Short mmCIF file of C-alpha atoms in Angstrom, two decimals:
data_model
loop_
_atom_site.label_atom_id
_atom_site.label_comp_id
_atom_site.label_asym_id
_atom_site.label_seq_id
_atom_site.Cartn_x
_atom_site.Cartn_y
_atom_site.Cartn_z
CA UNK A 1 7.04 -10.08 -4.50
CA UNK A 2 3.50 -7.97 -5.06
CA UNK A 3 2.35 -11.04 -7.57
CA UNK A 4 3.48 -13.57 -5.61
CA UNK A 5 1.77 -12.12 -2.74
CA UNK A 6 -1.66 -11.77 -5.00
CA UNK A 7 -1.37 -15.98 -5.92
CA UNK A 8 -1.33 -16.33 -2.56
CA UNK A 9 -3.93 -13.58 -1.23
CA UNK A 10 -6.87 -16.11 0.04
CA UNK A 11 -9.37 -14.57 2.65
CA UNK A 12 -8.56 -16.13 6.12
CA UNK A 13 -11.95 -17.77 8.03
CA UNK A 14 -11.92 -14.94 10.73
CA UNK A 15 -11.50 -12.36 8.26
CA UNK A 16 -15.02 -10.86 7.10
CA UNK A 17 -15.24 -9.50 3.55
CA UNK A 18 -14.65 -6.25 4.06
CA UNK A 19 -10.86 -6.62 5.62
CA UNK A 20 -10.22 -9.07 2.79
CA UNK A 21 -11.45 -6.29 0.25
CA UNK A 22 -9.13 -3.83 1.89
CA UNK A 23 -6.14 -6.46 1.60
CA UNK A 24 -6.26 -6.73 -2.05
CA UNK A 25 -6.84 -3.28 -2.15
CA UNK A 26 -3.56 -1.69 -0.30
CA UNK A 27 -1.67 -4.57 -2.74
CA UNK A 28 -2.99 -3.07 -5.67
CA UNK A 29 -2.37 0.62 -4.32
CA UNK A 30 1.05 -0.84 -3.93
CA UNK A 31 1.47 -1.44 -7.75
CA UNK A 32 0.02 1.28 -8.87
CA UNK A 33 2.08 3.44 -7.22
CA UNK A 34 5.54 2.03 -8.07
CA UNK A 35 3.67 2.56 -11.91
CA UNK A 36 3.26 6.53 -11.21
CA UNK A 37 7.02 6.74 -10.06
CA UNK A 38 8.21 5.32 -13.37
CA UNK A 39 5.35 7.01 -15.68
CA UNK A 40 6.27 10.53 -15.90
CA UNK A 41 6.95 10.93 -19.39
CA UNK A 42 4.47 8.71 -20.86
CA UNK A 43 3.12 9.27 -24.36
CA UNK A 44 -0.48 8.92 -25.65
CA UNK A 45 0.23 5.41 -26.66
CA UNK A 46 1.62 4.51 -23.53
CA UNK A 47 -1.08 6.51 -21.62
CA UNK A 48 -4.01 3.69 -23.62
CA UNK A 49 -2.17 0.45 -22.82
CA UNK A 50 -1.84 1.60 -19.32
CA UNK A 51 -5.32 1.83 -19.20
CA UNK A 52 -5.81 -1.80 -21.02
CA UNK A 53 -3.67 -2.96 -18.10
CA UNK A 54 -5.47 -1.84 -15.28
CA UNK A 55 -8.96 -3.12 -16.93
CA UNK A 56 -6.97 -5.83 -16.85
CA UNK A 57 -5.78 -5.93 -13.30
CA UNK A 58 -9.32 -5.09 -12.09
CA UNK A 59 -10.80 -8.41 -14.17
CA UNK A 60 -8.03 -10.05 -12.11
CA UNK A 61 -9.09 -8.34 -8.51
CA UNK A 62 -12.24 -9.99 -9.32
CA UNK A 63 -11.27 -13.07 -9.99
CA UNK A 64 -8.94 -12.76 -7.15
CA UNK A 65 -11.92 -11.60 -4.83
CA UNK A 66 -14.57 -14.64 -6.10
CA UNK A 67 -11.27 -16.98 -5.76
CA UNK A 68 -10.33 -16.13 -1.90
CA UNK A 69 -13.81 -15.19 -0.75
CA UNK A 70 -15.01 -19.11 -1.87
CA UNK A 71 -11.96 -20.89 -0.09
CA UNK A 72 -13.47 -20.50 3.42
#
């Protein structure tokens, strides 16, 4: 549902930058903390490709932002 919601995530014409920010923002809260609940016995391996994957996800916030700030 979270990724679906991000392919979808376009900034609305009323909306200024800022409340669009703050939309991506709570969805990526969102998966980060469903992460945290199932993390609690992560190893040092584990602990570095988490940490590839959110360089990841914030390359794709990026995108995301450029994507749904230009479709005005």
């Amino acid at each position: 549902a979270l990724k679906k919601k991000l392919l979808q995530l376009k900034q609305k014409p009323e909306e200024n930058c800022r409340a669009f920010v703050s939309r991506l923002n709570n969805l990526y809260d969102g998966i980060e903390r469903k992460e945290e609940k199932l993390d609690h016995n992560k190893t040092v391996v584990e602990d570095q490709l988490l940490s590839k994957v959110k360089k990841m996800r914030d390359t794709t916030k990026i995108k995301i932002l450029i994507k749904g700030s230009y479709q005005k």
